[in-house]
Amino acid sequence: MDKILILDFGSQVTQLIARRVREAGAYCEIHPFNRTDEQIKAFAPKGIILSGSPASTTEDGSPRAPQAVWDLGMPVLAICYGQQTLCMQLGGLVESGHTREFGKAELQITESCALFEGLWPAGSKQQVWMSHGDRVTKIPEGFKVVATSSGAPFAFIANDERKIYATQFHPEVVHTLDGAKLLGNFVHTICGVGADWSMKAFRETEIAKIRAQVGEGKVICGLSGGVDSSVAAVLIHEAIGEQLTCIFVDTGLMREGEGEEVVTLFRQHYNIPLVHVQAQDMFLKALAGVSDPETKRKTIGKLFIDVFEAEARKIGGAGFLAQGTLYPDVIESVSFTGGPSVTIKSHHNVGGLPERMNMKLVEPLRELFKDEVRKLGHELGLPDAFVSRHPFPGPGLAIRVLSDITEEKLAILRKADVVYLDEIRKAGLYDEIWQAFAVLLPVRTVGVMGDGRSYDYVLGLRAVTSVDGMTAESYAFDHAFLAKVATRIINEVRGVNRVVYDVTSKPPGTIEWE
């Protein structure tokens, strides 16, 4: 399969480059910028994209592209910092101290080039997104300027003979209006990669990989009840059948009825061997009196591994552990300087897998983004209501109760969640929202309900739009909808007498109320 290599210099939006390439129907991977020449040759890409970076090429020790990028003779697209390091490495010049450009800018197309074919004719003007403080002041020999902006006289340079292109703006962000088409031109027209990346193709390829990796061995999969681990389990079962056993540790921290849904789906619909561990009392006891969210996470993670490991020993003979690790987890576990972090994120193995488990990982989703996992779930025939439901954190409701955990508080939160999501579905908004949930605040207020006074909890509601959860914006409900939801919750959920709606956004790297 033809593929594109994206070399990451640390930009916050590198993942968007990969998403746009995948959307163009081509397979790609993000690797740290400091891959060796041998590693790049072994990957055998049909083209290379260099990302942006928070670094400055004018500083000593700033990142540079491997020499193989320029020596292998393959197409290259260099973006922002990528353009700057290209110029520095090939004989151009970059300087600091000039006018900076951040935000929307007007690009003037001054000359045609192969990458612009059928998209941006000479003389046209295009809206793009700039984010740079340094700028190129001299371009390498063999390149020509094909576009400019008010703050970047070398906004786009091209060498059609070598198929190397470099842009100061970011085509991967939505604010560059035809940026996705430009990346599509690079993938298809310049690199000659076909649009053959699909979930059907991925499914067939991954099944073959699983069979080759596992052979006659046994695999244990830890089901969280979420989409990722469920899709991974169904895919693995399709590959190796009865060699897979799933363990579902019911922590008692899931949404209303979800534990039963998981058991029914896997035992009755797919006939997948499933061990259902009812550990609700154990988790509640471990969480008694714990209010700090990070302590909750670590407590749940450690106990989950202990329970899971005990059940795995009962099964015996399994040499492989399956996880629903996604591509963002893999990317985020590697710093932009190329060093792996302490652990790769996964649903429950907070702190990493214990070495004593002595099992090899099977991670069939590690090349996929969240929305691609949903597409694979549909391809595998999982029910739409299951695949399309809003994501749910591994620690579950424990981190949506912003105080110590009790059965009463969990019951309040479950009932409120049911009402909230029911109204969202009735309004036809469920699929427009990436995630919506209720949060029990550590506040109780005095209120008058009917002829009596109440002293009950304040409940918070949250709803956001997002693609993959890296960033998010609050969903703009109208006041009438929120009033209806609040009235139902007050009437139907005992223990709540105030409802508030959170309208803050989620910038990269933060998790609010989770």
mmCIF file with all atom_site columns, N, CA, C and O in Angstrom, residues 47-86:
data_model
loop_
_atom_site.group_PDB
_atom_site.id
_atom_site.type_symbol
_atom_site.label_atom_id
_atom_site.label_alt_id
_atom_site.label_comp_id
_atom_site.label_asym_id
_atom_site.label_entity_id
_atom_site.label_seq_id
_atom_site.pdbx_PDB_ins_code
_atom_site.Cartn_x
_atom_site.Cartn_y
_atom_site.Cartn_z
_atom_site.occupancy
_atom_site.B_iso_or_equiv
_atom_site.pdbx_formal_charge
_atom_site.auth_seq_id
_atom_site.auth_comp_id
_atom_site.auth_asym_id
_atom_site.auth_atom_id
_atom_site.pdbx_PDB_model_num
ATOM 1   N N  . GLY A 1 47 ? 5.756  10.003 -0.504 1.00 0.00 ? 47 GLY A N  1
ATOM 2   C CA . GLY A 1 47 ? 5.928  11.433 -0.340 1.00 0.00 ? 47 GLY A CA 1
ATOM 3   C C  . GLY A 1 47 ? 6.119  11.754 1.127  1.00 0.00 ? 47 GLY A C  1
ATOM 4   O O  . GLY A 1 47 ? 5.758  10.958 1.998  1.00 0.00 ? 47 GLY A O  1
ATOM 5   N N  . ILE A 1 48 ? 6.692  12.924 1.410  1.00 0.00 ? 48 ILE A N  1
ATOM 6   C CA . ILE A 1 48 ? 6.980  13.329 2.784  1.00 0.00 ? 48 ILE A CA 1
ATOM 7   C C  . ILE A 1 48 ? 6.410  14.722 3.025  1.00 0.00 ? 48 ILE A C  1
ATOM 8   O O  . ILE A 1 48 ? 6.534  15.617 2.178  1.00 0.00 ? 48 ILE A O  1
ATOM 9   N N  . ILE A 1 49 ? 5.777  14.895 4.193  1.00 0.00 ? 49 ILE A N  1
ATOM 10  C CA . ILE A 1 49 ? 5.280  16.207 4.607  1.00 0.00 ? 49 ILE A CA 1
ATOM 11  C C  . ILE A 1 49 ? 6.002  16.603 5.887  1.00 0.00 ? 49 ILE A C  1
ATOM 12  O O  . ILE A 1 49 ? 6.087  15.817 6.828  1.00 0.00 ? 49 ILE A O  1
ATOM 13  N N  . LEU A 1 50 ? 6.535  17.814 5.921  1.00 0.00 ? 50 LEU A N  1
ATOM 14  C CA . LEU A 1 50 ? 7.200  18.346 7.108  1.00 0.00 ? 50 LEU A CA 1
ATOM 15  C C  . LEU A 1 50 ? 6.230  19.274 7.833  1.00 0.00 ? 50 LEU A C  1
ATOM 16  O O  . LEU A 1 50 ? 5.659  20.181 7.224  1.00 0.00 ? 50 LEU A O  1
ATOM 17  N N  . SER A 1 51 ? 6.062  19.082 9.123  1.00 0.00 ? 51 SER A N  1
ATOM 18  C CA . SER A 1 51 ? 5.072  19.853 9.888  1.00 0.00 ? 51 SER A CA 1
ATOM 19  C C  . SER A 1 51 ? 5.626  21.187 10.358 1.00 0.00 ? 51 SER A C  1
ATOM 20  O O  . SER A 1 51 ? 6.808  21.498 10.188 1.00 0.00 ? 51 SER A O  1
ATOM 21  N N  . GLY A 1 52 ? 4.745  21.942 11.014 1.00 0.00 ? 52 GLY A N  1
ATOM 22  C CA . GLY A 1 52 ? 5.170  23.158 11.696 1.00 0.00 ? 52 GLY A CA 1
ATOM 23  C C  . GLY A 1 52 ? 5.826  22.829 13.024 1.00 0.00 ? 52 GLY A C  1
ATOM 24  O O  . GLY A 1 52 ? 6.026  21.662 13.379 1.00 0.00 ? 52 GLY A O  1
ATOM 25  N N  . SER A 1 53 ? 6.147  23.896 13.791 1.00 0.00 ? 53 SER A N  1
ATOM 26  C CA . SER A 1 53 ? 6.843  23.692 15.063 1.00 0.00 ? 53 SER A CA 1
ATOM 27  C C  . SER A 1 53 ? 6.793  24.974 15.882 1.00 0.00 ? 53 SER A C  1
ATOM 28  O O  . SER A 1 53 ? 6.753  26.078 15.326 1.00 0.00 ? 53 SER A O  1
ATOM 29  N N  . PRO A 1 54 ? 6.838  24.858 17.226 1.00 0.00 ? 54 PRO A N  1
ATOM 30  C CA . PRO A 1 54 ? 6.972  26.053 18.062 1.00 0.00 ? 54 PRO A CA 1
ATOM 31  C C  . PRO A 1 54 ? 8.404  26.560 18.108 1.00 0.00 ? 54 PRO A C  1
ATOM 32  O O  . PRO A 1 54 ? 8.670  27.632 18.642 1.00 0.00 ? 54 PRO A O  1
ATOM 33  N N  . ALA A 1 55 ? 9.347  25.800 17.558 1.00 0.00 ? 55 ALA A N  1
ATOM 34  C CA . ALA A 1 55 ? 10.763 26.176 17.586 1.00 0.00 ? 55 ALA A CA 1
ATOM 35  C C  . ALA A 1 55 ? 11.065 27.240 16.536 1.00 0.00 ? 55 ALA A C  1
ATOM 36  O O  . ALA A 1 55 ? 10.226 27.571 15.695 1.00 0.00 ? 55 ALA A O  1
ATOM 37  N N  . SER A 1 56 ? 12.273 27.774 16.586 1.00 0.00 ? 56 SER A N  1
ATOM 38  C CA . SER A 1 56 ? 12.744 28.756 15.603 1.00 0.00 ? 56 SER A CA 1
ATOM 39  C C  . SER A 1 56 ? 14.018 28.235 14.955 1.00 0.00 ? 56 SER A C  1
ATOM 40  O O  . SER A 1 56 ? 14.960 27.837 15.652 1.00 0.00 ? 56 SER A O  1
ATOM 41  N N  . THR A 1 57 ? 14.050 28.228 13.632 1.00 0.00 ? 57 THR A N  1
ATOM 42  C CA . THR A 1 57 ? 15.236 27.736 12.926 1.00 0.00 ? 57 THR A CA 1
ATOM 43  C C  . THR A 1 57 ? 16.445 28.637 13.148 1.00 0.00 ? 57 THR A C  1
ATOM 44  O O  . THR A 1 57 ? 17.573 28.244 12.867 1.00 0.00 ? 57 THR A O  1
ATOM 45  N N  . THR A 1 58 ? 16.215 29.846 13.671 1.00 0.00 ? 58 THR A N  1
ATOM 46  C CA . THR A 1 58 ? 17.334 30.767 13.907 1.00 0.00 ? 58 THR A CA 1
ATOM 47  C C  . THR A 1 58 ? 18.066 30.466 15.208 1.00 0.00 ? 58 THR A C  1
ATOM 48  O O  . THR A 1 58 ? 19.124 31.053 15.466 1.00 0.00 ? 58 THR A O  1
ATOM 49  N N  . GLU A 1 59 ? 17.521 29.570 16.020 1.00 0.00 ? 59 GLU A N  1
ATOM 50  C CA . GLU A 1 59 ? 18.148 29.237 17.299 1.00 0.00 ? 59 GLU A CA 1
ATOM 51  C C  . GLU A 1 59 ? 19.072 28.033 17.149 1.00 0.00 ? 59 GLU A C  1
ATOM 52  O O  . GLU A 1 59 ? 18.788 27.101 16.394 1.00 0.00 ? 59 GLU A O  1
ATOM 53  N N  . ASP A 1 60 ? 20.170 28.041 17.886 1.00 0.00 ? 60 ASP A N  1
ATOM 54  C CA . ASP A 1 60 ? 21.108 26.919 17.859 1.00 0.00 ? 60 ASP A CA 1
ATOM 55  C C  . ASP A 1 60 ? 20.422 25.654 18.362 1.00 0.00 ? 60 ASP A C  1
ATOM 56  O O  . ASP A 1 60 ? 19.680 25.680 19.346 1.00 0.00 ? 60 ASP A O  1
ATOM 57  N N  . GLY A 1 61 ? 20.659 24.565 17.676 1.00 0.00 ? 61 GLY A N  1
ATOM 58  C CA . GLY A 1 61 ? 20.112 23.292 18.103 1.00 0.00 ? 61 GLY A CA 1
ATOM 59  C C  . GLY A 1 61 ? 18.666 23.049 17.720 1.00 0.00 ? 61 GLY A C  1
ATOM 60  O O  . GLY A 1 61 ? 18.079 22.053 18.156 1.00 0.00 ? 61 GLY A O  1
ATOM 61  N N  . SER A 1 62 ? 18.070 23.943 16.943 1.00 0.00 ? 62 SER A N  1
ATOM 62  C CA . SER A 1 62 ? 16.673 23.734 16.534 1.00 0.00 ? 62 SER A CA 1
ATOM 63  C C  . SER A 1 62 ? 16.582 22.553 15.573 1.00 0.00 ? 62 SER A C  1
ATOM 64  O O  . SER A 1 62 ? 17.555 22.198 14.904 1.00 0.00 ? 62 SER A O  1
ATOM 65  N N  . PRO A 1 63 ? 15.425 21.896 15.508 1.00 0.00 ? 63 PRO A N  1
ATOM 66  C CA . PRO A 1 63 ? 15.291 20.666 14.717 1.00 0.00 ? 63 PRO A CA 1
ATOM 67  C C  . PRO A 1 63 ? 15.555 20.868 13.230 1.00 0.00 ? 63 PRO A C  1
ATOM 68  O O  . PRO A 1 63 ? 15.266 21.930 12.669 1.00 0.00 ? 63 PRO A O  1
ATOM 69  N N  . ARG A 1 64 ? 16.070 19.824 12.612 1.00 0.00 ? 64 ARG A N  1
ATOM 70  C CA . ARG A 1 64 ? 16.298 19.796 11.169 1.00 0.00 ? 64 ARG A CA 1
ATOM 71  C C  . ARG A 1 64 ? 15.752 18.485 10.603 1.00 0.00 ? 64 ARG A C  1
ATOM 72  O O  . ARG A 1 64 ? 15.670 17.482 11.301 1.00 0.00 ? 64 ARG A O  1
ATOM 73  N N  . ALA A 1 65 ? 15.407 18.503 9.332  1.00 0.00 ? 65 ALA A N  1
ATOM 74  C CA . ALA A 1 65 ? 14.918 17.298 8.671  1.00 0.00 ? 65 ALA A CA 1
ATOM 75  C C  . ALA A 1 65 ? 16.083 16.362 8.380  1.00 0.00 ? 65 ALA A C  1
ATOM 76  O O  . ALA A 1 65 ? 17.202 16.815 8.102  1.00 0.00 ? 65 ALA A O  1
ATOM 77  N N  . PRO A 1 66 ? 15.849 15.058 8.429  1.00 0.00 ? 66 PRO A N  1
ATOM 78  C CA . PRO A 1 66 ? 16.906 14.102 8.066  1.00 0.00 ? 66 PRO A CA 1
ATOM 79  C C  . PRO A 1 66 ? 17.375 14.330 6.630  1.00 0.00 ? 66 PRO A C  1
ATOM 80  O O  . PRO A 1 66 ? 16.582 14.724 5.756  1.00 0.00 ? 66 PRO A O  1
ATOM 81  N N  . GLN A 1 67 ? 18.632 14.080 6.361  1.00 0.00 ? 67 GLN A N  1
ATOM 82  C CA . GLN A 1 67 ? 19.186 14.302 5.035  1.00 0.00 ? 67 GLN A CA 1
ATOM 83  C C  . GLN A 1 67 ? 18.484 13.462 3.975  1.00 0.00 ? 67 GLN A C  1
ATOM 84  O O  . GLN A 1 67 ? 18.382 13.865 2.811  1.00 0.00 ? 67 GLN A O  1
ATOM 85  N N  . ALA A 1 68 ? 17.957 12.308 4.370  1.00 0.00 ? 68 ALA A N  1
ATOM 86  C CA . ALA A 1 68 ? 17.279 11.436 3.410  1.00 0.00 ? 68 ALA A CA 1
ATOM 87  C C  . ALA A 1 68 ? 16.082 12.119 2.758  1.00 0.00 ? 68 ALA A C  1
ATOM 88  O O  . ALA A 1 68 ? 15.719 11.788 1.626  1.00 0.00 ? 68 ALA A O  1
ATOM 89  N N  . VAL A 1 69 ? 15.467 13.069 3.463  1.00 0.00 ? 69 VAL A N  1
ATOM 90  C CA . VAL A 1 69 ? 14.320 13.787 2.896  1.00 0.00 ? 69 VAL A CA 1
ATOM 91  C C  . VAL A 1 69 ? 14.699 14.438 1.574  1.00 0.00 ? 69 VAL A C  1
ATOM 92  O O  . VAL A 1 69 ? 13.914 14.460 0.616  1.00 0.00 ? 69 VAL A O  1
ATOM 93  N N  . TRP A 1 70 ? 15.923 14.955 1.508  1.00 0.00 ? 70 TRP A N  1
ATOM 94  C CA . TRP A 1 70 ? 16.363 15.670 0.306  1.00 0.00 ? 70 TRP A CA 1
ATOM 95  C C  . TRP A 1 70 ? 17.080 14.754 -0.678 1.00 0.00 ? 70 TRP A C  1
ATOM 96  O O  . TRP A 1 70 ? 17.130 15.058 -1.871 1.00 0.00 ? 70 TRP A O  1
ATOM 97  N N  . ASP A 1 71 ? 17.601 13.631 -0.192 1.00 0.00 ? 71 ASP A N  1
ATOM 98  C CA . ASP A 1 71 ? 18.428 12.769 -1.049 1.00 0.00 ? 71 ASP A CA 1
ATOM 99  C C  . ASP A 1 71 ? 17.660 11.668 -1.761 1.00 0.00 ? 71 ASP A C  1
ATOM 100 O O  . ASP A 1 71 ? 18.134 11.133 -2.762 1.00 0.00 ? 71 ASP A O  1
ATOM 101 N N  . LEU A 1 72 ? 16.473 11.298 -1.252 1.00 0.00 ? 72 LEU A N  1
ATOM 102 C CA . LEU A 1 72 ? 15.761 10.153 -1.818 1.00 0.00 ? 72 LEU A CA 1
ATOM 103 C C  . LEU A 1 72 ? 15.022 10.487 -3.111 1.00 0.00 ? 72 LEU A C  1
ATOM 104 O O  . LEU A 1 72 ? 14.549 9.586  -3.803 1.00 0.00 ? 72 LEU A O  1
ATOM 105 N N  . GLY A 1 73 ? 14.886 11.761 -3.410 1.00 0.00 ? 73 GLY A N  1
ATOM 106 C CA . GLY A 1 73 ? 14.268 12.154 -4.672 1.00 0.00 ? 73 GLY A CA 1
ATOM 107 C C  . GLY A 1 73 ? 12.766 12.006 -4.716 1.00 0.00 ? 73 GLY A C  1
ATOM 108 O O  . GLY A 1 73 ? 12.170 11.955 -5.803 1.00 0.00 ? 73 GLY A O  1
ATOM 109 N N  . MET A 1 74 ? 12.124 11.954 -3.566 1.00 0.00 ? 74 MET A N  1
ATOM 110 C CA . MET A 1 74 ? 10.674 11.828 -3.535 1.00 0.00 ? 74 MET A CA 1
ATOM 111 C C  . MET A 1 74 ? 10.024 13.185 -3.294 1.00 0.00 ? 74 MET A C  1
ATOM 112 O O  . MET A 1 74 ? 10.673 14.118 -2.816 1.00 0.00 ? 74 MET A O  1
ATOM 113 N N  . PRO A 1 75 ? 8.724  13.327 -3.593 1.00 0.00 ? 75 PRO A N  1
ATOM 114 C CA . PRO A 1 75 ? 8.043  14.605 -3.370 1.00 0.00 ? 75 PRO A CA 1
ATOM 115 C C  . PRO A 1 75 ? 8.051  15.011 -1.896 1.00 0.00 ? 75 PRO A C  1
ATOM 116 O O  . PRO A 1 75 ? 7.946  14.164 -1.002 1.00 0.00 ? 75 PRO A O  1
ATOM 117 N N  . VAL A 1 76 ? 8.150  16.310 -1.665 1.00 0.00 ? 76 VAL A N  1
ATOM 118 C CA . VAL A 1 76 ? 8.168  16.860 -0.308 1.00 0.00 ? 76 VAL A CA 1
ATOM 119 C C  . VAL A 1 76 ? 7.241  18.078 -0.263 1.00 0.00 ? 76 VAL A C  1
ATOM 120 O O  . VAL A 1 76 ? 7.267  18.911 -1.162 1.00 0.00 ? 76 VAL A O  1
ATOM 121 N N  . LEU A 1 77 ? 6.433  18.151 0.792  1.00 0.00 ? 77 LEU A N  1
ATOM 122 C CA . LEU A 1 77 ? 5.656  19.356 1.077  1.00 0.00 ? 77 LEU A CA 1
ATOM 123 C C  . LEU A 1 77 ? 6.050  19.825 2.472  1.00 0.00 ? 77 LEU A C  1
ATOM 124 O O  . LEU A 1 77 ? 5.866  19.097 3.447  1.00 0.00 ? 77 LEU A O  1
ATOM 125 N N  . ALA A 1 78 ? 6.609  21.022 2.568  1.00 0.00 ? 78 ALA A N  1
ATOM 126 C CA . ALA A 1 78 ? 7.086  21.553 3.843  1.00 0.00 ? 78 ALA A CA 1
ATOM 127 C C  . ALA A 1 78 ? 6.160  22.677 4.296  1.00 0.00 ? 78 ALA A C  1
ATOM 128 O O  . ALA A 1 78 ? 5.913  23.625 3.548  1.00 0.00 ? 78 ALA A O  1
ATOM 129 N N  . ILE A 1 79 ? 5.660  22.571 5.530  1.00 0.00 ? 79 ILE A N  1
ATOM 130 C CA . ILE A 1 79 ? 4.650  23.506 6.041  1.00 0.00 ? 79 ILE A CA 1
ATOM 131 C C  . ILE A 1 79 ? 5.221  24.348 7.175  1.00 0.00 ? 79 ILE A C  1
ATOM 132 O O  . ILE A 1 79 ? 5.740  23.813 8.158  1.00 0.00 ? 79 ILE A O  1
ATOM 133 N N  . CYS A 1 80 ? 5.137  25.681 7.058  1.00 0.00 ? 80 CYS A N  1
ATOM 134 C CA . CYS A 1 80 ? 5.514  26.633 8.104  1.00 0.00 ? 80 CYS A CA 1
ATOM 135 C C  . CYS A 1 80 ? 6.963  26.419 8.562  1.00 0.00 ? 80 CYS A C  1
ATOM 136 O O  . CYS A 1 80 ? 7.884  26.747 7.833  1.00 0.00 ? 80 CYS A O  1
ATOM 137 N N  . TYR A 1 81 ? 7.178  25.874 9.745  1.00 0.00 ? 81 TYR A N  1
ATOM 138 C CA . TYR A 1 81 ? 8.549  25.584 10.179 1.00 0.00 ? 81 TYR A CA 1
ATOM 139 C C  . TYR A 1 81 ? 9.235  24.656 9.183  1.00 0.00 ? 81 TYR A C  1
ATOM 140 O O  . TYR A 1 81 ? 10.446 24.765 8.948  1.00 0.00 ? 81 TYR A O  1
ATOM 141 N N  . GLY A 1 82 ? 8.452  23.748 8.593  1.00 0.00 ? 82 GLY A N  1
ATOM 142 C CA . GLY A 1 82 ? 9.015  22.861 7.583  1.00 0.00 ? 82 GLY A CA 1
ATOM 143 C C  . GLY A 1 82 ? 9.620  23.634 6.433  1.00 0.00 ? 82 GLY A C  1
ATOM 144 O O  . GLY A 1 82 ? 10.698 23.294 5.923  1.00 0.00 ? 82 GLY A O  1
ATOM 145 N N  . GLN A 1 83 ? 8.938  24.708 5.999  1.00 0.00 ? 83 GLN A N  1
ATOM 146 C CA . GLN A 1 83 ? 9.487  25.546 4.936  1.00 0.00 ? 83 GLN A CA 1
ATOM 147 C C  . GLN A 1 83 ? 10.778 26.217 5.376  1.00 0.00 ? 83 GLN A C  1
ATOM 148 O O  . GLN A 1 83 ? 11.756 26.310 4.624  1.00 0.00 ? 83 GLN A O  1
ATOM 149 N N  . GLN A 1 84 ? 10.780 26.657 6.626  1.00 0.00 ? 84 GLN A N  1
ATOM 150 C CA . GLN A 1 84 ? 11.949 27.377 7.116  1.00 0.00 ? 84 GLN A CA 1
ATOM 151 C C  . GLN A 1 84 ? 13.174 26.476 7.241  1.00 0.00 ? 84 GLN A C  1
ATOM 152 O O  . GLN A 1 84 ? 14.279 26.863 6.862  1.00 0.00 ? 84 GLN A O  1
ATOM 153 N N  . THR A 1 85 ? 12.963 25.250 7.747  1.00 0.00 ? 85 THR A N  1
ATOM 154 C CA . THR A 1 85 ? 14.126 24.356 7.841  1.00 0.00 ? 85 THR A CA 1
ATOM 155 C C  . THR A 1 85 ? 14.556 23.890 6.456  1.00 0.00 ? 85 THR A C  1
ATOM 156 O O  . THR A 1 85 ? 15.752 23.675 6.210  1.00 0.00 ? 85 THR A O  1
ATOM 157 N N  . LEU A 1 86 ? 13.616 23.750 5.530  1.00 0.00 ? 86 LEU A N  1
ATOM 158 C CA . LEU A 1 86 ? 13.976 23.433 4.148  1.00 0.00 ? 86 LEU A CA 1
ATOM 159 C C  . LEU A 1 86 ? 14.920 24.481 3.590  1.00 0.00 ? 86 LEU A C  1
ATOM 160 O O  . LEU A 1 86 ? 15.965 24.161 3.017  1.00 0.00 ? 86 LEU A O  1
#
